[in-house]
XYZ file of C-alpha atoms in Angstrom:
409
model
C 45.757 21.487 96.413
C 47.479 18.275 95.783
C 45.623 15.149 94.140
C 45.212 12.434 95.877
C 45.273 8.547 94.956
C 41.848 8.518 94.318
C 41.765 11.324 91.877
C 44.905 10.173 90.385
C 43.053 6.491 89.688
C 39.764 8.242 88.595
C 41.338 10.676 86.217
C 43.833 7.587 84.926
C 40.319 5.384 84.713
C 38.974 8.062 82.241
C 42.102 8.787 80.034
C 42.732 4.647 79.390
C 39.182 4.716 77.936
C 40.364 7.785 75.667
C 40.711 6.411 71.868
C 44.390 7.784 71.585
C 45.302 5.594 74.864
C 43.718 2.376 73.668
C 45.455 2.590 69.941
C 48.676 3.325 71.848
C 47.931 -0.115 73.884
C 46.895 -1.993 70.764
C 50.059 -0.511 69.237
C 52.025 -1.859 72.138
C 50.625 -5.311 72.384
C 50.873 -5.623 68.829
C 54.419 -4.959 68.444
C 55.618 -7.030 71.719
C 53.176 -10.020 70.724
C 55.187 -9.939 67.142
C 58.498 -9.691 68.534
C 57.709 -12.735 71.273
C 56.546 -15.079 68.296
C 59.095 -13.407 65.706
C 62.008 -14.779 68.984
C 60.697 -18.536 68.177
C 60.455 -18.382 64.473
C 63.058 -16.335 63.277
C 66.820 -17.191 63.875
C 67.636 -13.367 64.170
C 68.749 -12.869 68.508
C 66.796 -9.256 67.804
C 63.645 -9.348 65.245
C 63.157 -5.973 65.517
C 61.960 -5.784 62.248
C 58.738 -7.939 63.434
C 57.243 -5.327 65.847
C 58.278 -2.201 63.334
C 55.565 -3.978 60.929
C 53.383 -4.499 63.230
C 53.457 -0.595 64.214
C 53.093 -0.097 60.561
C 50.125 -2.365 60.222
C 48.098 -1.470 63.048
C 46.062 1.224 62.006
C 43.716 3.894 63.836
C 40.786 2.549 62.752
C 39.349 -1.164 61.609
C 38.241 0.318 58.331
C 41.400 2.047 57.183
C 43.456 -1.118 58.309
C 41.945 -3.251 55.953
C 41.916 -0.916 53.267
C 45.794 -0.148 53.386
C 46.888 -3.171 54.848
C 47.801 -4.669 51.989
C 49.796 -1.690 50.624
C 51.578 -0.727 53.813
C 52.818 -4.732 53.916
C 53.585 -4.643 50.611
C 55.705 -1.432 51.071
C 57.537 -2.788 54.211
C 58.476 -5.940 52.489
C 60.035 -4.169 49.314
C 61.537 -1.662 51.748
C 63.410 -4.492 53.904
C 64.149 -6.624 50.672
C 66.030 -2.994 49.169
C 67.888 -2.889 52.654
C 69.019 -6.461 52.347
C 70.224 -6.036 48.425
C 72.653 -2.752 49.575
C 73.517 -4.777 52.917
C 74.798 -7.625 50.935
C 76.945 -5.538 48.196
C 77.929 -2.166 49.858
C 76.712 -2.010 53.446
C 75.481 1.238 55.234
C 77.712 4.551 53.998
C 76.590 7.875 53.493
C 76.750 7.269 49.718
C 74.984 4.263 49.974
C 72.478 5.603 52.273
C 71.791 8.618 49.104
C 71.354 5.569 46.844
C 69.105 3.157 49.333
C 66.340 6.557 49.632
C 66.525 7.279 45.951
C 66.154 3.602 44.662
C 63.417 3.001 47.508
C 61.636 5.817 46.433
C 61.648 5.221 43.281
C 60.621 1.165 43.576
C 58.010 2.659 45.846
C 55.906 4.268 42.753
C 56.615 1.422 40.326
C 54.980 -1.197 43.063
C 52.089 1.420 43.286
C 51.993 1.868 46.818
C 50.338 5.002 46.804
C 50.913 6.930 49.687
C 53.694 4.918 51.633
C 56.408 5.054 48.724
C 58.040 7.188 51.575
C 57.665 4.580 54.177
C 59.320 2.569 51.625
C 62.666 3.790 52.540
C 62.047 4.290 56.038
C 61.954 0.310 56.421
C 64.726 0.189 54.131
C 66.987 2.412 56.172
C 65.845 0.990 59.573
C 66.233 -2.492 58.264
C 69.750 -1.483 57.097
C 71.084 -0.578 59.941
C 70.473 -4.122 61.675
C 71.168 -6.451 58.563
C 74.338 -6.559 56.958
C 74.674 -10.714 56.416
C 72.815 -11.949 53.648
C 71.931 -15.169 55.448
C 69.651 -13.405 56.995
C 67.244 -12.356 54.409
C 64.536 -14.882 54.866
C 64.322 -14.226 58.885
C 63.818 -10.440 57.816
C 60.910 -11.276 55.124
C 59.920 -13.935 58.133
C 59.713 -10.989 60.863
C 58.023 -8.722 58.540
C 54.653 -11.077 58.217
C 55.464 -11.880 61.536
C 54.485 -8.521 61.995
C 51.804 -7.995 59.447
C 49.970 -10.871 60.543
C 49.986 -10.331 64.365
C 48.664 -6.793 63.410
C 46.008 -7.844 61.454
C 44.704 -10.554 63.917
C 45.284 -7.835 66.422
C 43.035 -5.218 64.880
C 40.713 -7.916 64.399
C 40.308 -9.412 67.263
C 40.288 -6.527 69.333
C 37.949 -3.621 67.663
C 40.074 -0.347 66.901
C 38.803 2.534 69.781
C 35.681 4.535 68.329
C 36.542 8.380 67.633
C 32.917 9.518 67.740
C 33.618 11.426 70.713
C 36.660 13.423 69.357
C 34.809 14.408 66.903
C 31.356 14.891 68.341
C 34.028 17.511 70.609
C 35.187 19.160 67.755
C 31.744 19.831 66.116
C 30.624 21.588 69.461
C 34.035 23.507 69.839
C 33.449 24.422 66.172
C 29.406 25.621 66.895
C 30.991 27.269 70.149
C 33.273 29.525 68.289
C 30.397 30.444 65.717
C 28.224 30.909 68.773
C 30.499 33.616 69.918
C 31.194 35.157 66.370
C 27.159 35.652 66.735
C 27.268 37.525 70.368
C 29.961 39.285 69.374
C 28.290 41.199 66.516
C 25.448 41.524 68.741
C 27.347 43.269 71.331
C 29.017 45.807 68.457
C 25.850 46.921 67.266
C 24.521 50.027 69.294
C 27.614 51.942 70.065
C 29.453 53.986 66.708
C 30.351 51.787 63.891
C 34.121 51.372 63.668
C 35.489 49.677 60.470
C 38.685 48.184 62.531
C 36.405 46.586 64.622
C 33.912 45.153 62.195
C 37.133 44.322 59.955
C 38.360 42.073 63.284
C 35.255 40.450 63.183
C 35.255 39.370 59.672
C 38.763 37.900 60.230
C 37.074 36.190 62.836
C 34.416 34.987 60.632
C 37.156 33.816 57.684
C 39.099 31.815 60.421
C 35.994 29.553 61.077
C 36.953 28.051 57.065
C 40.189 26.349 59.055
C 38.038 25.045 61.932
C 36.085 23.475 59.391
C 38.698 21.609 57.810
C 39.901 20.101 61.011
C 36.673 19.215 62.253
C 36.140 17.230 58.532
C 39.605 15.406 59.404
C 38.328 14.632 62.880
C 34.886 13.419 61.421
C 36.681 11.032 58.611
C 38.609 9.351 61.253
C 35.052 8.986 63.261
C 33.629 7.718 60.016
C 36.426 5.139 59.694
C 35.969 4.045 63.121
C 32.500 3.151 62.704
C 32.767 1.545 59.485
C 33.283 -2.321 59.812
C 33.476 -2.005 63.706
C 31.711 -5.067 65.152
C 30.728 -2.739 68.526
C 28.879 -0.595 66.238
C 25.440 -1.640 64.598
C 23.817 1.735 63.419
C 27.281 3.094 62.138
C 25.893 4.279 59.038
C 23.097 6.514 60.997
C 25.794 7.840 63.085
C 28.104 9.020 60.478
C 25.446 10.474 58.407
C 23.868 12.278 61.582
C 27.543 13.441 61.834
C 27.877 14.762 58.410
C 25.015 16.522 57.369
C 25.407 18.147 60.511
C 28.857 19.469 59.980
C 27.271 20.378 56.208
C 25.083 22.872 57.830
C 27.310 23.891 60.261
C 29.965 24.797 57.057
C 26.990 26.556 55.293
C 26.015 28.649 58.564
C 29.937 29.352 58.647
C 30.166 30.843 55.152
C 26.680 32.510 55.847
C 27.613 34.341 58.738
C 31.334 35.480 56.830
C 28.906 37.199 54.252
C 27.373 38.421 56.793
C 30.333 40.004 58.562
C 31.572 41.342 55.272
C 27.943 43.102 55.301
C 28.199 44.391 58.742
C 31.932 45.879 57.383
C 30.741 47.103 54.397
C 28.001 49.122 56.240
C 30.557 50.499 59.008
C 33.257 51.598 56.213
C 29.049 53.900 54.739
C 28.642 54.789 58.065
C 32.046 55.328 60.229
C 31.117 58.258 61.923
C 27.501 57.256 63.712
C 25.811 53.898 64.392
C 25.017 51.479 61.953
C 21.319 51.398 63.367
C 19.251 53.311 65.306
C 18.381 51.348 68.963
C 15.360 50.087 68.212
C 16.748 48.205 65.300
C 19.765 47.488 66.974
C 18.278 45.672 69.755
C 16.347 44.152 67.703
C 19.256 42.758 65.683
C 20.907 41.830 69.235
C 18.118 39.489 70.354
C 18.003 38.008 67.012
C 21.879 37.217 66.564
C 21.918 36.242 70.364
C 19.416 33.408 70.404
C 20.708 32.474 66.928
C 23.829 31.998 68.977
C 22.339 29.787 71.533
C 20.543 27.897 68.629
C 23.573 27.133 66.995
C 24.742 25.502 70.495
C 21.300 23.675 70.302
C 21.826 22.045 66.903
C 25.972 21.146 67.660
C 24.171 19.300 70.690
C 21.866 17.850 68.670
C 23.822 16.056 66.192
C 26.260 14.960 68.666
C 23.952 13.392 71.203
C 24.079 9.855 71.772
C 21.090 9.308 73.612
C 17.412 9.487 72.789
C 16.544 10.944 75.473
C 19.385 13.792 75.272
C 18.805 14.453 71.585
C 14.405 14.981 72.367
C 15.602 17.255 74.555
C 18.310 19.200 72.542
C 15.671 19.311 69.462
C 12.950 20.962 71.921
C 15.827 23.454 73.268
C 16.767 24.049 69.174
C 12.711 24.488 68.282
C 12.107 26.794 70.802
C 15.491 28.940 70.616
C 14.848 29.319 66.566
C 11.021 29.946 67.437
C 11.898 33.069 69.702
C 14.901 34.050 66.969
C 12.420 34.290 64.145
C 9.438 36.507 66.188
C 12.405 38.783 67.146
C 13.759 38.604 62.809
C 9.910 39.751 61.867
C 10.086 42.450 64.100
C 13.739 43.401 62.648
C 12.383 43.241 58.849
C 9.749 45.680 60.192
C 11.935 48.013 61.610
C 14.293 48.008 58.622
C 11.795 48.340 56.736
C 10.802 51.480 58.038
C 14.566 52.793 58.416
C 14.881 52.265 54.391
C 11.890 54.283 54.099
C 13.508 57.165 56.256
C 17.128 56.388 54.731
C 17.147 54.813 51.264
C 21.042 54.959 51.382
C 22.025 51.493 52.241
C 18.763 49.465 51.793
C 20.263 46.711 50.021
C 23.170 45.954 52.797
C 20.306 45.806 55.438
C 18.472 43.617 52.944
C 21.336 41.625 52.248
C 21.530 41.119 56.064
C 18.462 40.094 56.586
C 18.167 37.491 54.312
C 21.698 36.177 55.129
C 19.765 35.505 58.936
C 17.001 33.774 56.977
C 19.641 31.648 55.403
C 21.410 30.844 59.254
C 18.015 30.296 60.539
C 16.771 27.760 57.848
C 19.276 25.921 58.018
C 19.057 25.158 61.534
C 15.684 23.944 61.536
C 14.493 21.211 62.505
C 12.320 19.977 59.733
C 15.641 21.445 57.293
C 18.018 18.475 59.137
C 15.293 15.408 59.110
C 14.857 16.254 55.719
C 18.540 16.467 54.396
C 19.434 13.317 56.758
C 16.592 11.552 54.987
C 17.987 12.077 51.299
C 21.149 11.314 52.618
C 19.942 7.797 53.874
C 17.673 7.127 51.003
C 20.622 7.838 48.490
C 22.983 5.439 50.441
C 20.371 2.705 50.140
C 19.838 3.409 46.482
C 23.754 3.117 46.314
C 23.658 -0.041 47.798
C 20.880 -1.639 46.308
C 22.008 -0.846 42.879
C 26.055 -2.210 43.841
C 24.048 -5.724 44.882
C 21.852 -5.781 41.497
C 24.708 -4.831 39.110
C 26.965 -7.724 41.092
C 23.886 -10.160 41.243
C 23.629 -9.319 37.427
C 26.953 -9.846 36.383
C 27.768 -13.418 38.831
C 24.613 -14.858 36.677
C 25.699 -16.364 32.816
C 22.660 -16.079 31.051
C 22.129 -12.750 32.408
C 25.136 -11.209 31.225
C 24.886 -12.777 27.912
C 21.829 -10.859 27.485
C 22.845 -7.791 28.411
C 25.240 -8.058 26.282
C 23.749 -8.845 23.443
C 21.594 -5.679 24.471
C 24.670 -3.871 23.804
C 25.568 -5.065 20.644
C 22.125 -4.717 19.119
C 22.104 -1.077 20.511
């Protein structure tokens, strides 16, 4: 069925609120902005180098702009003044190309610009390839704080898009596929233990390590976005809610890969008959199954924005974990009983069990409030002891003293 105009506008009114659609704006009205002021000020009839530095300069976040401002400028300006050196003696060849990378590179790491020595000689060849009179140097250096400034003011005056929900996404796709890792091994357990099958599930577990690392790379940017973000006034709470959230989520992870490689291990004793008998099997089911759902629970939990949503996902959390643990005594009863009849492979069933002790601690309740706490009280120790020692050292007579502590020591 075809979309209509009002779809079309409602589905466009939700993607221009998307963070990757207003940094493309910002992008765009930085760059034009530079180039319209760069067409009064510079003597250049195409300042293109204005609105390349403003590209350069406007970052993804508020936090990260101000932090590598100064080093991205600084590389774009030794990049175009390279470009206008080989301009004015050689011009653009394919030998002097080979020299403008190497010498730009290498200029890059002796103005320490860290990690945009490359873009170094990308301004130097794009800058190239419009300048080859020396008279216009200065409108190049001109254009290119043109550019740095208008980005600046740019990401200042209009607050860089917040990427809490991008990664509050990625934490619940992340507890979604663990979720399913969970009902999975549930739904393995009564039928004959086959090692390919509990092998595929341990792959399954190992991939989880890379969804961690992209969820981390989605939460830093969220991090950045909150940091120094006028729109934001409990940023700190937020990424911290964030973090230690994803911290249990990575411990669960590695958790429930031991676990799989216990699961294997007892398939490749066993290949022939079922890892449990169906009592204990079930019982295993229930307790991996609403360990699932409580996993959902907590990813909802951390990523709620509203009270009134995350009182709710904490009740749904309590009361899923509640149910998982009556269903993990009865399980330590019956495997206690089946190591009593089978002695074989007592300590993979005990290894199991405890590894679900491990999952299901970690998702408590009282477990989070109690690692978000330490994690707030060590940030305000942090800061309280960065104002002291600076309070400390801006007073004379203070530092004189503490230095003479020293010398007496």
């Amino acid at each position: 069925m075809p979309e209509t105009i009002t779809d079309l506008a409602t589905r466009f009114a939700r993607r221009r609120r998307e963070p990757v659609a207003v940094q493309a704006l910002r992008s765009t009205a930085a760059a034009v902005i530079s180039y319209v002021v760069a067409l009064r000020l510079s003597s250049e009839p195409n300042p293109l180098t204005a609105p390349l530095t403003a590209l350069l300069v406007v970052q993804v976040t508020l936090y990260s702009t101000l932090t590598t401002s100064i080093r991205r400028v600084n590389s774009v300006v030794v990049g175009v003044l390279i470009a206008i050196g080989f301009s004015a003696l050689v011009g653009l060849t394919w030998w002097s190309l080979g020299l403008l990378i190497l010498a730009s590179l290498v200029v890059g790491h002796l103005v320490r610009v860290d990690e945009f020595v490359p873009e170094v000689a990308i301004s130097a060849m794009l800058v190239l390839g419009v300048t080859q009179v020396t008279d216009t140097a200065w409108d190049r250096v001109l254009e290119t704080l043109i550019g740095a400034v208008v980005g600046l003011l740019v990401n200042l005056l209009l607050a860089p898009p917040l990427w809490v929900g991008p990664a509050g996404t990625a934490i619940t796709d992340l507890a979604g596929r663990m979720s399913r890792l969970l009902d999975h091994l549930g739904e393995e357990l009564p039928g004959p233990a086959r090692v390919e099958q509990a092998a595929a599930r341990l792959d399954e577990a190992r991939r989880l390590d890379n969804d961690i690392a992209q969820v981390d790379a989605a939460l830093r940017q969220a991090e950045d976005s909150l940091r120094l973000n006028p729109r934001v006034k409990e940023g700190l709470l937020f990424r911290l809610v964030l973090r230690t959230g994803l911290d249990t989520l990575e411990i669960c992870a590695v958790v429930l890969r031991v676990a799989s490689r216990t699961l294997t291990d007892l398939a490749r004793a066993k290949p022939d008959g079922p890892l449990f008998d169906p009592r204990t099997a079930e019982a295993l089911r229930q307790v991996l199954s609403h360990t699932a759902v409580a996993v959902q629970s907590f990813a909802q939990l951390i990523t709620a924005q509203v009270s009134a949503n995350a009182e709710e996902a904490e009740a749904r959390l309590a009361a899923e974990l509640a149910v998982a643990r009556a269903h993990r005594d009865r399980l330590a009863d019956l495997l206690l009983a089946g190591a009593r009849e089978d002695p074989a492979h007592w300590q993979l069933r005990g290894a199991l069990l405890s590894e679900i002790d491990r999952v299901l601690d970690e998702l408590g309740v009282d477990k989070r409030s109690q690692r978000l706490l330490e994690e707030l009280d060590r940030h305000t120790r942090t800061r309280r002891t960065g104002r002291l020692t600076g309070w400390l050292t801006k007073r004379p007579g203070r530092r004189r003293a503490r230095e003479g502590v020293r010398e007496d020591a």
